[in-house]
Coordinates of C-alpha atoms and ligand atoms in Angstrom, one line a residue:
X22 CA 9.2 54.4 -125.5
X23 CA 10.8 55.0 -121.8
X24 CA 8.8 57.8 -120.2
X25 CA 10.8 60.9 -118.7
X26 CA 8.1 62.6 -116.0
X27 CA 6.0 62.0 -112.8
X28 CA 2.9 64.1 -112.0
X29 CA 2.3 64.4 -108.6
X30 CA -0.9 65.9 -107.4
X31 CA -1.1 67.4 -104.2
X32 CA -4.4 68.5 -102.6
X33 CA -4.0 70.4 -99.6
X34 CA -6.4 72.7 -97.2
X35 CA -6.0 75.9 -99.3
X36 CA -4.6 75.0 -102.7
X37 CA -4.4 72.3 -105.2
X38 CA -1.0 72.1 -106.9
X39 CA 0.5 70.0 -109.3
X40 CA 4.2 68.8 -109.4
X41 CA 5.9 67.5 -112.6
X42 CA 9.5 65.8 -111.3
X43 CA 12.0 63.9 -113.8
X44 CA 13.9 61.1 -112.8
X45 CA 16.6 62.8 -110.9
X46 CA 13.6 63.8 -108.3
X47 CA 14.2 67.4 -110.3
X48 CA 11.2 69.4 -109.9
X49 CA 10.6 70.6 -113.7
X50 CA 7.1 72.8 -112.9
X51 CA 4.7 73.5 -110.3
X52 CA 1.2 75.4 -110.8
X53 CA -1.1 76.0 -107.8
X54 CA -4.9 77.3 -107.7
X55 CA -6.1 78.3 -104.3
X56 CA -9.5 77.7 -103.8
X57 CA -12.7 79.0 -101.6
X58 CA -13.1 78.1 -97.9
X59 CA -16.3 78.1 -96.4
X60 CA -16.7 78.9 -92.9
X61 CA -20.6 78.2 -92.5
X62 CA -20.6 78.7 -88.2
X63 CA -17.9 79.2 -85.9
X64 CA -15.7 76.0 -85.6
X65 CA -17.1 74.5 -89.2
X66 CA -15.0 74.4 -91.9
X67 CA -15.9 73.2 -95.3
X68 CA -14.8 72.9 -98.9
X69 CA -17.2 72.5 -102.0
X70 CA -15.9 68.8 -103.4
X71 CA -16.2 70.8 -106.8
X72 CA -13.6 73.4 -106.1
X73 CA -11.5 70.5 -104.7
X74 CA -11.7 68.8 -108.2
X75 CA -11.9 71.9 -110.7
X76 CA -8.9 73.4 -108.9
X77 CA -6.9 70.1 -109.0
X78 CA -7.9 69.1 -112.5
X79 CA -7.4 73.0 -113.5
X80 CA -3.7 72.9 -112.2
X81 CA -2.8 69.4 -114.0
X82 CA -4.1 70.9 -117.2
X83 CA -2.1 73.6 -116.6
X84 CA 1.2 71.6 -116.3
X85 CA 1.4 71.3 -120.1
X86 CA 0.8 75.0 -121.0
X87 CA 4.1 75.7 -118.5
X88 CA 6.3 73.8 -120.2
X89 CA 6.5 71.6 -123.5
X90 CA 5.7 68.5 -121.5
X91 CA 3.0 66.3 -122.9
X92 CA 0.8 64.3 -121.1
X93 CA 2.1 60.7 -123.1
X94 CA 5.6 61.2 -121.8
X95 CA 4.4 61.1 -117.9
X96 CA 4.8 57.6 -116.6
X97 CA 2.3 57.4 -113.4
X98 CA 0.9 60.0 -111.1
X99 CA 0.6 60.2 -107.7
X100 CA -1.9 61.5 -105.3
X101 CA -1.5 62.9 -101.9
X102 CA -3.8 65.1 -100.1
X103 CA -5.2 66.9 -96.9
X104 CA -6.3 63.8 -94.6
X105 CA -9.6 63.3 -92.8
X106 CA -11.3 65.5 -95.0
X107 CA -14.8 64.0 -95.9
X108 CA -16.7 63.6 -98.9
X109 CA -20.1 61.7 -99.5
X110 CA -21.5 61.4 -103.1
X111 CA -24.5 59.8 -105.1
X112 CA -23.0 56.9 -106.4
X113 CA -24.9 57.2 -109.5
X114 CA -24.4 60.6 -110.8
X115 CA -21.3 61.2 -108.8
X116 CA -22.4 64.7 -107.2
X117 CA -21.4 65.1 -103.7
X118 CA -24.8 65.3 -101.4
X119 CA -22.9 68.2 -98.9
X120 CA -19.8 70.2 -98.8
X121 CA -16.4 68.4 -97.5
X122 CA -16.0 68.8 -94.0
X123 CA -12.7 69.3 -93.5
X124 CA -10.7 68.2 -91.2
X125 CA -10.0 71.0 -88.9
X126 CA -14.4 71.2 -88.5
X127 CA -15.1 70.2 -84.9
X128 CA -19.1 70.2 -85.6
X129 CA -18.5 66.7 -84.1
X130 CA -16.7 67.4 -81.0
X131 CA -20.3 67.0 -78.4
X132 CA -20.4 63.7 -79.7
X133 CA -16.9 62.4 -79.4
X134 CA -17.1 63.5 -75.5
X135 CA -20.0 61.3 -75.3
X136 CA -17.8 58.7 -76.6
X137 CA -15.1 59.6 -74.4
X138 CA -17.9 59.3 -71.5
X139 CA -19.0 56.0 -72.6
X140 CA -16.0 54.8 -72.2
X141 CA -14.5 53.9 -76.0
X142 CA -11.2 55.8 -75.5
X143 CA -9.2 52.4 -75.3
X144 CA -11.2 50.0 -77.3
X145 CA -10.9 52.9 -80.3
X146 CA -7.0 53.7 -79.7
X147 CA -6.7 49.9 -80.0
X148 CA -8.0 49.5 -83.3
X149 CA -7.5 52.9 -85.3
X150 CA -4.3 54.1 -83.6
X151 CA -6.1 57.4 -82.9
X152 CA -7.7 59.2 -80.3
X153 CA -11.2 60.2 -80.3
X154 CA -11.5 63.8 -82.1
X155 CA -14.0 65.7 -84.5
X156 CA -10.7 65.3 -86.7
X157 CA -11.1 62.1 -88.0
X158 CA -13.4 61.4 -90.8
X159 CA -16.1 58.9 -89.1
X160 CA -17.9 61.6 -86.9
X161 CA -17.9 63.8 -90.3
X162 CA -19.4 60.7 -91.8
X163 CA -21.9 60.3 -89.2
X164 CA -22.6 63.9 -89.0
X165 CA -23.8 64.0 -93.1
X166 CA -25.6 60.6 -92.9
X167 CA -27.6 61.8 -89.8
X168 CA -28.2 65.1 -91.4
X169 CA -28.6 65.2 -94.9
X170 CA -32.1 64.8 -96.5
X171 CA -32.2 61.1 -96.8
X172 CA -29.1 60.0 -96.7
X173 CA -29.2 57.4 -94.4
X174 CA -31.6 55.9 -96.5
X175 CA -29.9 56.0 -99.4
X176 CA -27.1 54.8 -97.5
X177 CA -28.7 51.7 -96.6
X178 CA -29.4 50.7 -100.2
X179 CA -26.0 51.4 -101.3
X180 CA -26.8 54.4 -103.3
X181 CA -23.7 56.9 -102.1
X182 CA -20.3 57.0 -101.9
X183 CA -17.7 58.3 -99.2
X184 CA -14.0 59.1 -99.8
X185 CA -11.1 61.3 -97.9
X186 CA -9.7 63.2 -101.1
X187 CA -8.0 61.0 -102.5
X188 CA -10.8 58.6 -103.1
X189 CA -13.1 61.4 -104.3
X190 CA -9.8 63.1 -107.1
X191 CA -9.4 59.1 -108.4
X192 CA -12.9 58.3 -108.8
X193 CA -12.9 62.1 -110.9
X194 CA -10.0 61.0 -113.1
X195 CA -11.2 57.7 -113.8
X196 CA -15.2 58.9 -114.7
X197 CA -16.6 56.8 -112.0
X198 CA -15.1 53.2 -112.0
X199 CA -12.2 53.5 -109.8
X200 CA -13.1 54.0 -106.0
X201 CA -10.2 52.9 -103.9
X202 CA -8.2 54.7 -101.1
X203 CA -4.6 53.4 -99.7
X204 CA -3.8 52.7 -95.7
X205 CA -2.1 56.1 -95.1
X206 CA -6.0 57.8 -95.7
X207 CA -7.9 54.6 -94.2
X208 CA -5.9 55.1 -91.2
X209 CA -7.1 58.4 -90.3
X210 CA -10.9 57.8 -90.8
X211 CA -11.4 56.0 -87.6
X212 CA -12.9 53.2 -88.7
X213 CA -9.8 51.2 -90.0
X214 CA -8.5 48.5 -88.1
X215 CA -4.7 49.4 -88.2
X216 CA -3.6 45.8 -87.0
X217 CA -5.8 43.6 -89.5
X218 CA -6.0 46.3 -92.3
X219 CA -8.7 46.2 -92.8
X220 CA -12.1 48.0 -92.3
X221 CA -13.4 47.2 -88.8
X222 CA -17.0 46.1 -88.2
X223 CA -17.7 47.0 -85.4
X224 CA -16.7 50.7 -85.5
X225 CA -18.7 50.5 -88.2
X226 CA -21.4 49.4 -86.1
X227 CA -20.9 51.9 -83.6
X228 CA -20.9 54.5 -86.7
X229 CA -23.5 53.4 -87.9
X230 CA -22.0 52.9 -91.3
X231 CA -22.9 50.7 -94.0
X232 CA -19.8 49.1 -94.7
X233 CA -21.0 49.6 -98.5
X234 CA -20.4 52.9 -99.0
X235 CA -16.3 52.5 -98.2
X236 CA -13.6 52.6 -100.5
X237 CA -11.5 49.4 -101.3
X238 CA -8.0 49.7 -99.4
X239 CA -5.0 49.1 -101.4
X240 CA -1.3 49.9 -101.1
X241 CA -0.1 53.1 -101.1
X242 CA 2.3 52.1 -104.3
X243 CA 0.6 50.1 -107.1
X244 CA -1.6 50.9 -110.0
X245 CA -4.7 50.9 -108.7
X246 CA -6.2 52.3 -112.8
X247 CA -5.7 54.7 -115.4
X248 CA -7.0 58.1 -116.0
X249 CA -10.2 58.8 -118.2
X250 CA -8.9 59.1 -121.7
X251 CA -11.3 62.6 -122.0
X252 CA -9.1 64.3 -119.5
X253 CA -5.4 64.2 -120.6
X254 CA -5.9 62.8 -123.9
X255 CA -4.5 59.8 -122.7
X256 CA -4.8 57.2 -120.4
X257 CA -1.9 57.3 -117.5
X258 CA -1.4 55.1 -114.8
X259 CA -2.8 56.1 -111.1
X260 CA 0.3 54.8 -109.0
X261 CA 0.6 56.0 -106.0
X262 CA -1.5 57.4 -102.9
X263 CA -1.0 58.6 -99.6
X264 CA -1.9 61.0 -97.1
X265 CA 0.1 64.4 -97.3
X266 CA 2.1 64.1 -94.1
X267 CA 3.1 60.3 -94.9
X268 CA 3.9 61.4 -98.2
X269 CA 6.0 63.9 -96.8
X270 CA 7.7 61.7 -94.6
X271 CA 8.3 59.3 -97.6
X272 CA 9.7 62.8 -99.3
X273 CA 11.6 63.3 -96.3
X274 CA 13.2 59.9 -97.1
X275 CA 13.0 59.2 -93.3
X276 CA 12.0 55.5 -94.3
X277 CA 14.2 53.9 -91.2
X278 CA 12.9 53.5 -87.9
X279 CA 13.5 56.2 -85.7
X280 CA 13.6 58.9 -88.6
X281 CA 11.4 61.8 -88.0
X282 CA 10.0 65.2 -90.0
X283 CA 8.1 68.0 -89.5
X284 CA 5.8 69.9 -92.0
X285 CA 5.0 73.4 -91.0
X286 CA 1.8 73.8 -93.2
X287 CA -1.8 74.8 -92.8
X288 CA -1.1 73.0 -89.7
X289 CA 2.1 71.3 -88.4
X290 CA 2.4 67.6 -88.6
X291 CA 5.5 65.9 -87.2
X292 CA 5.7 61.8 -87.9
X293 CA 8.3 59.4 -86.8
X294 CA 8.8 56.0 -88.5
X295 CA 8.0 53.4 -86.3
X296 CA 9.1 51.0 -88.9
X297 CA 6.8 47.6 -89.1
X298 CA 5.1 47.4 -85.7
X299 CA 2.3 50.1 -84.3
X300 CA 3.8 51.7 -81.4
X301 CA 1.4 53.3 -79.0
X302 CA 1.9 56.2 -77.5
X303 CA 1.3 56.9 -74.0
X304 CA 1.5 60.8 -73.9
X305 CA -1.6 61.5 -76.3
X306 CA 0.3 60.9 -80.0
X307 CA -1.5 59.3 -82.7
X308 CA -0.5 56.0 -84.1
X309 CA -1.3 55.8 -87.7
X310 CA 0.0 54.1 -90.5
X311 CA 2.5 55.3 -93.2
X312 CA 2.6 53.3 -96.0
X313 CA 2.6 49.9 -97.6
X314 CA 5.1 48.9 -100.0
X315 CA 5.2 45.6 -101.8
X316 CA 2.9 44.0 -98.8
X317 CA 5.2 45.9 -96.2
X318 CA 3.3 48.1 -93.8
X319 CA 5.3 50.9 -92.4
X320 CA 3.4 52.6 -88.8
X321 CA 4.5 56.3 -87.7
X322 CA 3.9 58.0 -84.2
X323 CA 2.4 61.7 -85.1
X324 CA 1.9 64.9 -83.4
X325 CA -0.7 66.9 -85.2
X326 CA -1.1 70.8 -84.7
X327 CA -4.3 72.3 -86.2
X328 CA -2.9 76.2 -86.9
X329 CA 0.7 76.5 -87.7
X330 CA 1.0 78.8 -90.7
X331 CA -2.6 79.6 -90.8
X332 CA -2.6 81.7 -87.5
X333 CA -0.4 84.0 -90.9
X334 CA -2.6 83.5 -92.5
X335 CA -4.9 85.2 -90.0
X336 CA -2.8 87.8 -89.3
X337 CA -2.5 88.5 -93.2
X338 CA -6.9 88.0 -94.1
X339 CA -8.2 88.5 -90.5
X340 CA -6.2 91.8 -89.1
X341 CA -4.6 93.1 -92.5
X342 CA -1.5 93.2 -90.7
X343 CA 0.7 92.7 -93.4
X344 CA -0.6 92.0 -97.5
X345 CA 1.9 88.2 -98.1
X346 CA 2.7 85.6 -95.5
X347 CA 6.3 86.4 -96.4
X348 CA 6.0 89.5 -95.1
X349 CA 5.5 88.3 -91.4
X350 CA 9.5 87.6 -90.9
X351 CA 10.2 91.3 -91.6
X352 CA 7.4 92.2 -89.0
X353 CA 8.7 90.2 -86.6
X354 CA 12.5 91.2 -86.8
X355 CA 11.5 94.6 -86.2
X356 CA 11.8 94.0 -82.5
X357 CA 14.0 91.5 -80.5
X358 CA 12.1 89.4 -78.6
X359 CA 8.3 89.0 -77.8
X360 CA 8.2 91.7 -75.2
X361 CA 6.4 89.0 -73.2
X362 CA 3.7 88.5 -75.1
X363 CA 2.2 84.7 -75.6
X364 CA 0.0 84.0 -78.6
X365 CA -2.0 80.3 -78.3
X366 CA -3.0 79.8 -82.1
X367 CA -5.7 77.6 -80.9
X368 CA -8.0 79.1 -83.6
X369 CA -10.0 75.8 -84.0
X370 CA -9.2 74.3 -80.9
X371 CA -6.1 72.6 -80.0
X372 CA -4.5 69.2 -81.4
X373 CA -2.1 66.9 -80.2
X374 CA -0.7 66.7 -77.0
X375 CA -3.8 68.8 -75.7
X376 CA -6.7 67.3 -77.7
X377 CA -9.3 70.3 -76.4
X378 CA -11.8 71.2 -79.0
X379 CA -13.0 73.5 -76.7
X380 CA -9.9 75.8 -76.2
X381 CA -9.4 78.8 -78.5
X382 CA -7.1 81.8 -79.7
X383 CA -5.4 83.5 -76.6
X384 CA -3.4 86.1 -76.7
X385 CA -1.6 87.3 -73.1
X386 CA 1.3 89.3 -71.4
X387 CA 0.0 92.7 -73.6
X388 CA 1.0 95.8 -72.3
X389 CA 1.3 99.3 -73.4
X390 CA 4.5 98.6 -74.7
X391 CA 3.3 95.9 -76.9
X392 CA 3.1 96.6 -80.7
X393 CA 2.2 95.2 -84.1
X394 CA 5.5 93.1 -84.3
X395 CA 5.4 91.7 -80.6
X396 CA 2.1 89.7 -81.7
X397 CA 3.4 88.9 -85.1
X398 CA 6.6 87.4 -83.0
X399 CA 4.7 85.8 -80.7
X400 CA 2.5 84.1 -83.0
X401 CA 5.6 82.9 -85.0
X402 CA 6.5 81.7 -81.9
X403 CA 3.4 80.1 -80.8
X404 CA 3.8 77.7 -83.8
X405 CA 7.4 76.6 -82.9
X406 CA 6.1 76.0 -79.0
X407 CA 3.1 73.5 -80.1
X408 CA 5.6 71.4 -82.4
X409 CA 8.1 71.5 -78.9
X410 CA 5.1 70.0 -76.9
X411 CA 4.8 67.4 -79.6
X412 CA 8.8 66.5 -79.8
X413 CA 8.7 66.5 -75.8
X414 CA 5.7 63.8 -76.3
X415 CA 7.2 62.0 -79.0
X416 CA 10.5 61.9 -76.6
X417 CA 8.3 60.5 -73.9
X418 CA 6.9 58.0 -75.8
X419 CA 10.7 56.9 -77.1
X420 CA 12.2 57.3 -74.1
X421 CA 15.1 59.2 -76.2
X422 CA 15.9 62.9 -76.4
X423 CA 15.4 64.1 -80.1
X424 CA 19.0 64.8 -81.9
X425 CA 18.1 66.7 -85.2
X426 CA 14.4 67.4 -87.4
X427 CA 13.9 67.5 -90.6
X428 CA 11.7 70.1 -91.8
X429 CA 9.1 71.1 -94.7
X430 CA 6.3 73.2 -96.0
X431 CA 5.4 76.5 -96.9
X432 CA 6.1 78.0 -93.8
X433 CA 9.6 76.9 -93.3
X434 CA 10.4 79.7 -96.0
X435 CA 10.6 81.5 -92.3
X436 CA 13.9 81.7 -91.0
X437 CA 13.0 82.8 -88.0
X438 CA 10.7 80.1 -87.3
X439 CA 13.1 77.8 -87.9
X440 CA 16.1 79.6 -85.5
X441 CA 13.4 80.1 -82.9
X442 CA 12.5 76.2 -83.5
X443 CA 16.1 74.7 -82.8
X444 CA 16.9 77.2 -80.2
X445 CA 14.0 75.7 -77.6
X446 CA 14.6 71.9 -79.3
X447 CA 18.5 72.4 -78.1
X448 CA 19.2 70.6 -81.4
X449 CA 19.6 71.6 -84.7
X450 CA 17.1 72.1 -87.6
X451 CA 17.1 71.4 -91.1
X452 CA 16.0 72.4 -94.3
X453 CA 16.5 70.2 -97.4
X454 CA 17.2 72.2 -100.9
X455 CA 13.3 70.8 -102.2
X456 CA 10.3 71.8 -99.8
X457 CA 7.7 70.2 -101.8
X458 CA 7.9 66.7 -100.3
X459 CA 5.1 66.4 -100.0
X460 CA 4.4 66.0 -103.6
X461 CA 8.0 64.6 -104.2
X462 CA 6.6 61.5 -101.6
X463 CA 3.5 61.2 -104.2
X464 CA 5.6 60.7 -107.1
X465 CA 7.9 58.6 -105.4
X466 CA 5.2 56.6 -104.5
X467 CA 4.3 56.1 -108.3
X468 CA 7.6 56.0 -110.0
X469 CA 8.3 52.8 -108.0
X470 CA 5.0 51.5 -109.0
X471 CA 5.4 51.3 -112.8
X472 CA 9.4 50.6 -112.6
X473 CA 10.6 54.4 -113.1
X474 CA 12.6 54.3 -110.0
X475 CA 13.7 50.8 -109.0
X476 CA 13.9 51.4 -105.8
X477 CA 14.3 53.4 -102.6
X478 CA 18.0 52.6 -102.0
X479 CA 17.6 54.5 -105.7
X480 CA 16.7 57.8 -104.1
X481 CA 18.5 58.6 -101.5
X482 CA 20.7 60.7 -102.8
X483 CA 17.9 63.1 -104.5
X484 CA 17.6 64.4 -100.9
X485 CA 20.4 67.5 -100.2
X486 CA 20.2 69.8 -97.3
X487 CA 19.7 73.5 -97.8
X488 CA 20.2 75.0 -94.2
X489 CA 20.7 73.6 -91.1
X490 CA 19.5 75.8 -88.0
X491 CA 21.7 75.4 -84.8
X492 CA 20.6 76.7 -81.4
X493 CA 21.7 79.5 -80.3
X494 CA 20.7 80.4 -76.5
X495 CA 21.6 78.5 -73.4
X496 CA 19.0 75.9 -72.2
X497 CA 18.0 77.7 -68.6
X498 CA 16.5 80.7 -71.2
X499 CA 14.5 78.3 -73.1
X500 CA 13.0 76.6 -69.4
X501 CA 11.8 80.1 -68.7
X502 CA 10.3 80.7 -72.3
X503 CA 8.6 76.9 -72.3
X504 CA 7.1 78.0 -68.6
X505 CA 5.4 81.4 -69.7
X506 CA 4.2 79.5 -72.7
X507 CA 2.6 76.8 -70.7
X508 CA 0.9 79.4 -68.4
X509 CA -0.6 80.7 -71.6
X510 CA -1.9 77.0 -72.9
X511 CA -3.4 77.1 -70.1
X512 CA -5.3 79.9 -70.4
X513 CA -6.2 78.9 -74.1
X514 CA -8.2 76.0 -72.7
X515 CA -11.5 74.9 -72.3
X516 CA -12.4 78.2 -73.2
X517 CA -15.9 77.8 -75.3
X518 CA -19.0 76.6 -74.5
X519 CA -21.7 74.9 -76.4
Ligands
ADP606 N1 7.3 83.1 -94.8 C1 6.3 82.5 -94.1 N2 6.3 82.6 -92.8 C2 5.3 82.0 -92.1 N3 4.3 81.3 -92.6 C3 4.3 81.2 -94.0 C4 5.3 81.8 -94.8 N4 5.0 81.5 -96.1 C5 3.9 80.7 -96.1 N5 3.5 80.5 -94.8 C6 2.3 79.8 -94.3 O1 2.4 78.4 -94.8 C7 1.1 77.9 -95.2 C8 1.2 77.3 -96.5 O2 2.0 76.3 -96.6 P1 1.7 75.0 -97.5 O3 2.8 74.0 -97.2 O4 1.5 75.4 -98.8 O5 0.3 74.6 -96.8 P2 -0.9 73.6 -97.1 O6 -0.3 72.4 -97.8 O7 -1.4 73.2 -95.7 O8 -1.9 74.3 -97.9 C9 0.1 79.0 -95.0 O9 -0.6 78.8 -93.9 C10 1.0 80.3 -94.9 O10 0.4 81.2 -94.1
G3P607 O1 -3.3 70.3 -96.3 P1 -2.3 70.4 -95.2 O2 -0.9 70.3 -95.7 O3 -2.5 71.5 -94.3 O4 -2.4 69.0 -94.4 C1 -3.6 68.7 -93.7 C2 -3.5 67.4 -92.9 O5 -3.4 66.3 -93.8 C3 -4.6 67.2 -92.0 O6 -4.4 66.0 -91.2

């Protein structure tokens, strides 16, 4: 019997959600469970690997109470999920030894200048593509090996397990005997070797790692096993994997060289495909790999902002300014421009092209004009200006101006946003009809991996466009807006001190 559905499970910073699409890439159901984030000291930011699992597991379940799907018509699921984050459990009884440290936790950053100092910067961008950052997973790594109660020691004697989230949901769903990850995740751990693909022994080295406790590295579209019978009643096939901003870009379908998207998220995340070579960027951009399909590796250039739609999220949880993140568009609109105030959501330090763990929040040009809507403008607009420093970059590194973006995620529900967006890019914006592609990359992913979608010629035209933002102010007005705005970076940085 031909099956009808694809279950695409998408873990991200806040929530887990799972996404059942038919074959015409028609999303049939969707059910979400937030879940708790810890935030132990400033700058630390963790997740308990068992709220990452219940809530994912929890919101598969859940698919067949929503609807009359059962679980033996879904051909393959696919995993994406927040990137970086890092879990370490016992190999033996599977329970994680600490909390996830996520990827926007910059407990790590002292270190990585002493890196920096000793002079790895090149040798590091080399191999992994990536600059050195308390993003990445191998500092995390390091940090829960050199500080939990014997695990270095168990470690050595091959007694734990590490995994981004992907790792840790498969080895979950298939009770323990499936611990694999895909290049996308490999890619941002900092210790992959993006040329050989490969894990690379002497980061390792330098890490300190024992090579053992790593994941195998497979494509990002293949069966890599099949779900634990216990869970769903049946056993489905695992299919595809990849990190939630090359999943997106897979979504996206920008799988030609040169195509480019940007997911307004937790964070913002804007890849271009490089196609089959790693291009390196010169203006502080990440190279990192997208996916591999039938022994074809595809690289991307990215831009990563750590708050875009969580400084809302601030607003909403940390000054009660408004009750939904919806609600921040209305705020906003109440006034007409920012009244010349400048908000730097650098909330956990800034990201691409800056890389300054050490900046935070600013929030300058207040006066006694200045109201409630002013900030909530400003920091609409502070998320827009950090993805304009990272399409200037990614520019730079082309040597080509940028002619259209593609857009996603939950925040691009915001109009304004987006009209703000294209009128400092000077080009326009768009919106496709389906936001979730993330999740729609993820069971892309799979279908091609068990034959439910031939191939990606096959899908392109599942993508539509909703919206497309045009600019709408003259470019001199934008100079003098990108000019304030970089006179307010620069207060934002180097601001702590340890
Ligand atoms: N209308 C809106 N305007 C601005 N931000 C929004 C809006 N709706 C949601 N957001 C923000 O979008 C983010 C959620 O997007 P989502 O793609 O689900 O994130 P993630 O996958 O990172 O968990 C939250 O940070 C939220 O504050
Ligand atoms: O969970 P998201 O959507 O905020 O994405 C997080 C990124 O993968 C971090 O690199």
């Amino acid at each position: 019997m031909s099956k009808n559905f694809i279950l695409a499970l998408d873990q991200g910073t806040t929530s887990s959600r799972a996404i059942l699409f038919d074959h015409s890439g028609k999303n049939i159901t969707t059910t979400q469970q937030d879940f708790k984030q810890l935030f132990p000291k400033p700058g630390w930011v963790e997740h308990n690997p068992k709220d990452i699992w219940d809530s994912q597991i929890q919101s598969a379940l859940n698919i067949n109470k929503q609807t009359n799907v059962e679980f033996k018509d879904i051909a393959g699921i696919g995993i994406t999920n927040q990137r970086e984050t890092t879990v370490v459990w016992d190999r033996e009884t599977g329970d994680p030894i600490y909390n996830a440290i996520v990827w926007q936790d910059r407990r790590t950053a002292k270190y990585c200048d002493s890196l920096k100092q000793k002079g790895f910067l090149d040798k590091i961008k080399k191999k992994t593509g990536l600059i050195i950052d308390a993003y990445f997973s191998a500092t995390k790594l390091k940090w829960i090996l050199d500080n939990v109660d014997g695990a270095r020691d168990k470690a050595k004697s091959n007694k734990l397990c590490f995994g981004t989230v992907d790792t840790w949901l498969i080895w979950k769903l298939t009770n323990g005997t499936v611990f694999v990850t895909d290049v996308s995740n490999a890619s941002r751990t900092m210790l992959f070797n993006i040329k050989t693909l490969s894990w690379d022994d002497e980061l390792l080295e330098l890490f300190d790692i024992p090579k053992s406790i790593l994941p195998d590295v497979k494509q990002s579209s293949e069966v890599y096993g099949f779900t634990d019978e216990s869970i769903f009643n049946v056993k489905i096939p695992i299919a595809g994997i990849a990190g939630d901003q090359q999943a997106a870009l897979f979504g996206q379908l920008c799988t030609e060289k040169g195509m480019v998207k940007n997911t307004y998220g937790t964070g913002c995340f804007l890849l271009m495909n490089t196609g089959e070579k790693p291009v390196y960027s010169n203006n502080n951009l990440l190279t990192t790999i997208a996916w591999t399909i039938n022994g074809k590796t595809n690289y991307a250039l990215e831009g990563s902002v750590f708050v875009g739609g969580a400084v809302v999220q601030w607003i909403r949880d940390g000054l009660n300014l408004i009750d939904d993140a919806a609600e921040i568009e209305e705020l906003a609109n109440k006034v007409e421009d920012n009244g010349g105030v400048y908000f730097v959501p650098a909330l956990t330090g800034l990201g691409a092209p800056y890389w300054d763990s050490y900046a935070r929040g600013t929030i300058v040009g207040i006066t006694r004009g200045s109201n409630k809507s002013h900030l909530a403008r400003a920091a609409i607009e502070g998320i827009a200006y950090q993805v304009y420093d990272i399409v200037k970059a990614m520019e730079a590194d082309a040597n080509a101006k940028g002619t259209e973006l593609r857009v996603d995620g939950g925040a691009t529900a915001n109009n304004l946003l987006l009209q703000f967006q294209a009128n400092i890019f000077q080009f326009p914006v768009i919106r496709p009809n389906f936001l979730e592609t993330t999740a729609l990359g993820a069971a892309y992913l799979a279908g091609l991996a068990v034959g439910f979608w031939d191939s990606v010629e096959d899908l392109k035209n599942q993508w539509s466009v909703d919206k497309v933002f045009e600019p709408n102010i003259e470019e001199v007005e934008v100079m003098s807006l990108i000019n304030q705005w970089h006179k307010a970076v620069s207060r934002s940085k180097n601001w702590i001190e340890e």
